[in-house]
Short mmCIF file of C-alpha atoms in Angstrom, two decimals:
data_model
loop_
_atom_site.label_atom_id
_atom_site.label_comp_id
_atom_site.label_asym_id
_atom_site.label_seq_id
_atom_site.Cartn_x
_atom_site.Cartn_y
_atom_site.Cartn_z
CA UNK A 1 98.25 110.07 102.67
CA UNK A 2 101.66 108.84 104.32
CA UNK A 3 102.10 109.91 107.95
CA UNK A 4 104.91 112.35 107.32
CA UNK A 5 102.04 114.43 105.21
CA UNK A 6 99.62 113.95 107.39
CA UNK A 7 102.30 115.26 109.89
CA UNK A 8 103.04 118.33 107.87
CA UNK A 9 98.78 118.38 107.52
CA UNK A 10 98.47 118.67 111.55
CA UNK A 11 101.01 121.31 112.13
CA UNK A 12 100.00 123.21 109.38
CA UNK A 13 96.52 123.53 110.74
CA UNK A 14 97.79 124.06 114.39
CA UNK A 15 99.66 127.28 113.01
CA UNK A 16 97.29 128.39 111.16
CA UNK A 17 94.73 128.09 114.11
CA UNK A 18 97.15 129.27 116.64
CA UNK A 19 99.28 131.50 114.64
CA UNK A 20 101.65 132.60 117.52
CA UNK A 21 102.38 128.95 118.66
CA UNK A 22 105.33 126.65 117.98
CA UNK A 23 104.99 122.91 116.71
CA UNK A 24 108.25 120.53 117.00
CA UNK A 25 108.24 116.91 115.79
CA UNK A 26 109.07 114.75 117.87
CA UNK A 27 111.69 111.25 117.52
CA UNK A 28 108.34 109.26 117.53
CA UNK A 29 105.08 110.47 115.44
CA UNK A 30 104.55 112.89 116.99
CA UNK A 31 104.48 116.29 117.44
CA UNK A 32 104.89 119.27 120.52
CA UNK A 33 102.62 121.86 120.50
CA UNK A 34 103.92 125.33 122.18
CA UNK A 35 102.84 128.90 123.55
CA UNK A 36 104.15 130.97 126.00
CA UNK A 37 105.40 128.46 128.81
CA UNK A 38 102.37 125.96 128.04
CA UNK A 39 103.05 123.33 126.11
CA UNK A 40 101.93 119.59 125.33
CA UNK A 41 102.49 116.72 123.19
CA UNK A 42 100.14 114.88 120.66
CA UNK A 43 100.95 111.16 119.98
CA UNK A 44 99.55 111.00 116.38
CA UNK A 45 99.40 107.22 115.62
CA UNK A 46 95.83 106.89 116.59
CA UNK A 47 94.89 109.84 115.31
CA UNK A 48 96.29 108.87 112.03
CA UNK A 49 94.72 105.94 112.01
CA UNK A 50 91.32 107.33 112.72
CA UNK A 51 91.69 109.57 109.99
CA UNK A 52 92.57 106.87 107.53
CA UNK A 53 89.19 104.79 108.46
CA UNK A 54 87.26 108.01 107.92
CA UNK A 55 85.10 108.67 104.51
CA UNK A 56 86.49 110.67 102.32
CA UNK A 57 84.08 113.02 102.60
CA UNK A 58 84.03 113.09 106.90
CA UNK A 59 87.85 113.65 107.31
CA UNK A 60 88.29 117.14 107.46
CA UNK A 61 85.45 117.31 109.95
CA UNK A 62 87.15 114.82 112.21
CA UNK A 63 90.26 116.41 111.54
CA UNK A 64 89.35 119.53 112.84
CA UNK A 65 87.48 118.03 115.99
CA UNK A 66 90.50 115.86 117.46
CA UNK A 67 92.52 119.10 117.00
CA UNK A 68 89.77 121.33 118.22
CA UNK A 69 90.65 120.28 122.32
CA UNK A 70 94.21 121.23 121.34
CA UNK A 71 93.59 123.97 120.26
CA UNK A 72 91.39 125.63 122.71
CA UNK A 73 94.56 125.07 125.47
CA UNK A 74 97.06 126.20 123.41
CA UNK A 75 94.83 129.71 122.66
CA UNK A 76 94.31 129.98 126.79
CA UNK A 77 97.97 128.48 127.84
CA UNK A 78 96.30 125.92 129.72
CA UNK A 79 95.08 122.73 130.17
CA UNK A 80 91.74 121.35 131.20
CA UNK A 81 89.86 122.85 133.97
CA UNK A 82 86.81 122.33 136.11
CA UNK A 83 84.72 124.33 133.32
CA UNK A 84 85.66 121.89 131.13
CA UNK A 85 84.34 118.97 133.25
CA UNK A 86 81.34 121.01 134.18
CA UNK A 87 80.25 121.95 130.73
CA UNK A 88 81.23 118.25 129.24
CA UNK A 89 79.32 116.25 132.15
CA UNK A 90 77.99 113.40 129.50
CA UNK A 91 81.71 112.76 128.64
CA UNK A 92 82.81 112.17 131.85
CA UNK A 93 83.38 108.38 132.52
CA UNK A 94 84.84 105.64 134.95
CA UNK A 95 88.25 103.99 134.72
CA UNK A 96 89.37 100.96 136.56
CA UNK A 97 92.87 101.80 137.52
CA UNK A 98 95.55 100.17 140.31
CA UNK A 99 96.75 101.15 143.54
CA UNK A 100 100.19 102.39 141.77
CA UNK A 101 98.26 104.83 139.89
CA UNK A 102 95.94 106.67 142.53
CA UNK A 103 98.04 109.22 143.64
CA UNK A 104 96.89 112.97 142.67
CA UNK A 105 93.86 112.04 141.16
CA UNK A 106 90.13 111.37 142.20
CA UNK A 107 89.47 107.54 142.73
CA UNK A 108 87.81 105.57 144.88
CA UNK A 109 88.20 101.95 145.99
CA UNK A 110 86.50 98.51 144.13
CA UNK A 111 88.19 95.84 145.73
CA UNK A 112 91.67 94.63 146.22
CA UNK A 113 94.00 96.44 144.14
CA UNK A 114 91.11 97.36 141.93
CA UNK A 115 90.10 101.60 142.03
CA UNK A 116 87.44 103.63 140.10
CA UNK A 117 89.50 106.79 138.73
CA UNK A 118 86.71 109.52 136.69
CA UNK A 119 87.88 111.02 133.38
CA UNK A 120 87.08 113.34 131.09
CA UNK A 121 87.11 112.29 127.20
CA UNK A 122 87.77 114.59 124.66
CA UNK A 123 88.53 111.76 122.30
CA UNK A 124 92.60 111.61 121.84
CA UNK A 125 92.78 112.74 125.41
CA UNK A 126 91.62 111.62 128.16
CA UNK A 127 91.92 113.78 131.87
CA UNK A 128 91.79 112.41 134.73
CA UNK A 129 90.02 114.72 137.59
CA UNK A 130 91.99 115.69 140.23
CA UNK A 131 91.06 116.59 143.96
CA UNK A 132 91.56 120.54 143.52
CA UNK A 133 89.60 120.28 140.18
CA UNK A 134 86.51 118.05 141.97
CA UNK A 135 86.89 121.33 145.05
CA UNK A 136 86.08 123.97 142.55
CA UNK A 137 83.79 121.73 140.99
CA UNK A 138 81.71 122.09 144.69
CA UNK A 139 80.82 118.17 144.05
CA UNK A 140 81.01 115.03 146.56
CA UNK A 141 81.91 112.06 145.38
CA UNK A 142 79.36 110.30 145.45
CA UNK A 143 77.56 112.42 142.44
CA UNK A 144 80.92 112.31 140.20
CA UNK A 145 80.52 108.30 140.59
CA UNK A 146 76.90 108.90 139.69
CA UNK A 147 77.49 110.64 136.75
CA UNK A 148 80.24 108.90 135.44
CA UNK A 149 78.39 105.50 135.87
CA UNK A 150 75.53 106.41 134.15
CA UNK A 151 77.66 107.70 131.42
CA UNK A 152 79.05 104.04 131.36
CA UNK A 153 76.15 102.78 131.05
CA UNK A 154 74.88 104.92 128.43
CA UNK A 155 77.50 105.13 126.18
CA UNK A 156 80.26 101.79 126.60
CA UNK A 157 78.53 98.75 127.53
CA UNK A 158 79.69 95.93 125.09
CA UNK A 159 78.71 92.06 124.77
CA UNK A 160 81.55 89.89 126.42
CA UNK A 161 83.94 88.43 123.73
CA UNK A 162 85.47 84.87 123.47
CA UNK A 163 88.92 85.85 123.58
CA UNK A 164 90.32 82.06 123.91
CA UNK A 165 88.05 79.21 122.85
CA UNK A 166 90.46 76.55 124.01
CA UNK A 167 90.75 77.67 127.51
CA UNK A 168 86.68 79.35 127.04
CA UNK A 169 87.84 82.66 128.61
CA UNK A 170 85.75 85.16 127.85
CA UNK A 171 86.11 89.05 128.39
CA UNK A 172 86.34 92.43 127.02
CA UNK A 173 89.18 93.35 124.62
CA UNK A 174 87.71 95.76 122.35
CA UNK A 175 90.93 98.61 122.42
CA UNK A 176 89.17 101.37 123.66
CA UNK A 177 90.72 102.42 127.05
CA UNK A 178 87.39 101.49 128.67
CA UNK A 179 87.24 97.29 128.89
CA UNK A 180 88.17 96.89 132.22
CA UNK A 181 85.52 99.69 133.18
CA UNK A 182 83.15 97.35 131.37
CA UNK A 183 83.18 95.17 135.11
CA UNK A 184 81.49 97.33 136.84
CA UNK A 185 78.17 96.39 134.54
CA UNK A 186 78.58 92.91 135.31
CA UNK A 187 78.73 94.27 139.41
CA UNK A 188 76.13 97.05 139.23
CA UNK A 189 73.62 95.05 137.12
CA UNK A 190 74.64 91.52 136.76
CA UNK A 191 71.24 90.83 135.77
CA UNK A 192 71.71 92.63 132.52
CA UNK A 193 74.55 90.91 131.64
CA UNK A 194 72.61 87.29 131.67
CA UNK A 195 74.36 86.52 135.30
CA UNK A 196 71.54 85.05 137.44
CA UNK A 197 73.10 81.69 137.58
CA UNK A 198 74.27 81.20 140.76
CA UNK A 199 77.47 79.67 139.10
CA UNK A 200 80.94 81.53 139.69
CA UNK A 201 83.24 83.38 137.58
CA UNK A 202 87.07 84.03 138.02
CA UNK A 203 88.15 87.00 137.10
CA UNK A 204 91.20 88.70 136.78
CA UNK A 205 91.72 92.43 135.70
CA UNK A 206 95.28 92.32 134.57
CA UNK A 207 95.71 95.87 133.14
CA UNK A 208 93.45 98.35 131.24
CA UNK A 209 93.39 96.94 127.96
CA UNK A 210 91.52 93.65 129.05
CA UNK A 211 89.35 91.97 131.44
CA UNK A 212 89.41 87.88 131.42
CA UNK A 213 86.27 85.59 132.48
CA UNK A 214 86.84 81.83 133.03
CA UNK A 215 85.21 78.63 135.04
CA UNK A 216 87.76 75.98 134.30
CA UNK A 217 86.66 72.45 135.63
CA UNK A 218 90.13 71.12 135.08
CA UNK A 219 93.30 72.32 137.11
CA UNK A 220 95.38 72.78 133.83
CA UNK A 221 93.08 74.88 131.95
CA UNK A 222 92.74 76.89 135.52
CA UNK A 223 96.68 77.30 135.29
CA UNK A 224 96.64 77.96 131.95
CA UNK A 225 94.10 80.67 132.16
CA UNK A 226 95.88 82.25 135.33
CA UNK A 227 99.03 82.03 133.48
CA UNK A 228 97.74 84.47 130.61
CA UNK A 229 96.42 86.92 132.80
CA UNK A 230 99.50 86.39 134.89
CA UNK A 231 101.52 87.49 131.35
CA UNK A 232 99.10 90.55 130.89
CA UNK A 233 99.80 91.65 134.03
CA UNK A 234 103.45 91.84 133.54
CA UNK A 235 103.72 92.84 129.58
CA UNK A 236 101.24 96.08 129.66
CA UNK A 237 102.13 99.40 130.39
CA UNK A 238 99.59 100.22 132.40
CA UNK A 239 99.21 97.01 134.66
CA UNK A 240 96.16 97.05 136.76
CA UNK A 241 96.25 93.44 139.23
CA UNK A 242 97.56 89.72 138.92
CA UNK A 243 95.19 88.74 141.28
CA UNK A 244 92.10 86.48 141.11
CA UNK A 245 88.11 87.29 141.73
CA UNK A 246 85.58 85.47 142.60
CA UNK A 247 82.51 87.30 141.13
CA UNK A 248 78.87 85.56 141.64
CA UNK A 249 75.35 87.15 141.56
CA UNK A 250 76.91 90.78 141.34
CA UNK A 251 78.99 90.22 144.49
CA UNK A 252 83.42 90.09 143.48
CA UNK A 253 85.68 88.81 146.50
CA UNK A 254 89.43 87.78 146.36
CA UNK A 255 90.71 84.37 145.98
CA UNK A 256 93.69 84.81 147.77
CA UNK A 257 94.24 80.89 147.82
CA UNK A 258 94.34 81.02 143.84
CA UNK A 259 97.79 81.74 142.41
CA UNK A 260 99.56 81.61 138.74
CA UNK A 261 102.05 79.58 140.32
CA UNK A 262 100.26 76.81 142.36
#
């Protein structure tokens, strides 16, 4: 199937669902779901590409339950709510996020520019909980971080990856939205993650897509290493830090004396 018919597929499905909505496509694949004065939009690339890696047999089912989210807000004219994040508590989940993208939402503070946001996952959309939703929920903080870290731990911890053999940085690149929430194992329970040596990591956390480990002996390779991170920073669309961690024994402090461009 070709993405314009598997275009024509979703809509057709959406109407037939939501009979008294309105789908437009949009410039990119996409579409724009409509009712009454609610609206949103459904990037379909993914999606599409999820489909495609499906069995045969399993498509329709995952078909219908990306949609079935969709669906459910265009029917009420609304979006997610705190009965959705009460109801879904196993698929809420920690995000490492920066300072530039706190405001309006729930987060609380890691380190440096470094902060824990909490999401809910409903697969090709992701929320992320807001102070009047986490009021009606009636929750402190403190049992949302709970929650959401046990989730973590339950559900997306992943063995580090050798992402540059050269340079031996190691990380967590696995395209998922969650690899720089992967750090807080290596924080929480560094014992887990084989970290007793008293040796010490950098780290650096350049946006959400990646997380890089290294302990270069030689000031090039350090560069070199900074460099990348430095690049990852700057070329992501959702940039996190450029700045470089210390992390030993479950403990992560600054190294404000380290710097792409010493």
């Amino acid at each position: 199937m070709d993405k314009q018919t598997f275009r024509k597929k979703v809509t057709a499905f959406i109407l037939s669902e939501v009979p008294q909505s309105l789908v437009y496509q949009l410039e990119s694949f996409g579409i724009r779901m409509k009712k009454g004065e609610y609206w949103l939009d459904l990037a379909l690339d993914n999606f599409y590409q999820g489909y495609c890696r499906q069995d045969p047999i399993l498509r329709d089912q995952y078909f219908s339950e990306v949609l079935a989210p969709f669906i459910k807000d265009l029917k009420r004219e609304g979006g997610m709510n705190y009965l959705d994040v009460l109801n879904n508590q196993d698929k809420i989940y920690p995000l490492l996020v920066g300072a530039h993208d706190i405001q309006g939402i729930v987060s609380t503070r890691l380190l440096g520019d470094l902060h824990v946001a909490y999401v809910l996952d409903e697969g090709m959309r992701i929320f992320f909980l807001d102070p009047p939703t986490l009021l009606q929920l009636n929750w402190p903080l403190e049992k949302l971080n709970r929650i959401a870290l046990a989730n973590l731990d339950r559900d997306l911890i992943k063995p580090l990856q050798l992402l540059d053999a050269k340079r031996k940085i190691f990380g967590f690149n696995y395209g998922d939205s969650y690899d720089t929430s992967r750090l807080l194992s290596f924080i929480l329970k560094p014992e887990e993650q084989g970290l007793r040596t008293r040796r010490k990591l950098l780290v650096m956390v350049p946006n959400r897509d990646v997380v890089l480990f290294f302990q270069p002996v030689e000031k090039a390779l350090l560069r070199q290493s900074m460099m990348i991170g430095q690049s990852s920073f700057i070329n992501n669309p959702y940039p996190i830090s450029k700045a470089v961690f210390q992390l030993q024994d479950g403990v992560m402090q600054p190294c404000p004396d380290l710097s792409p461009f010493q």
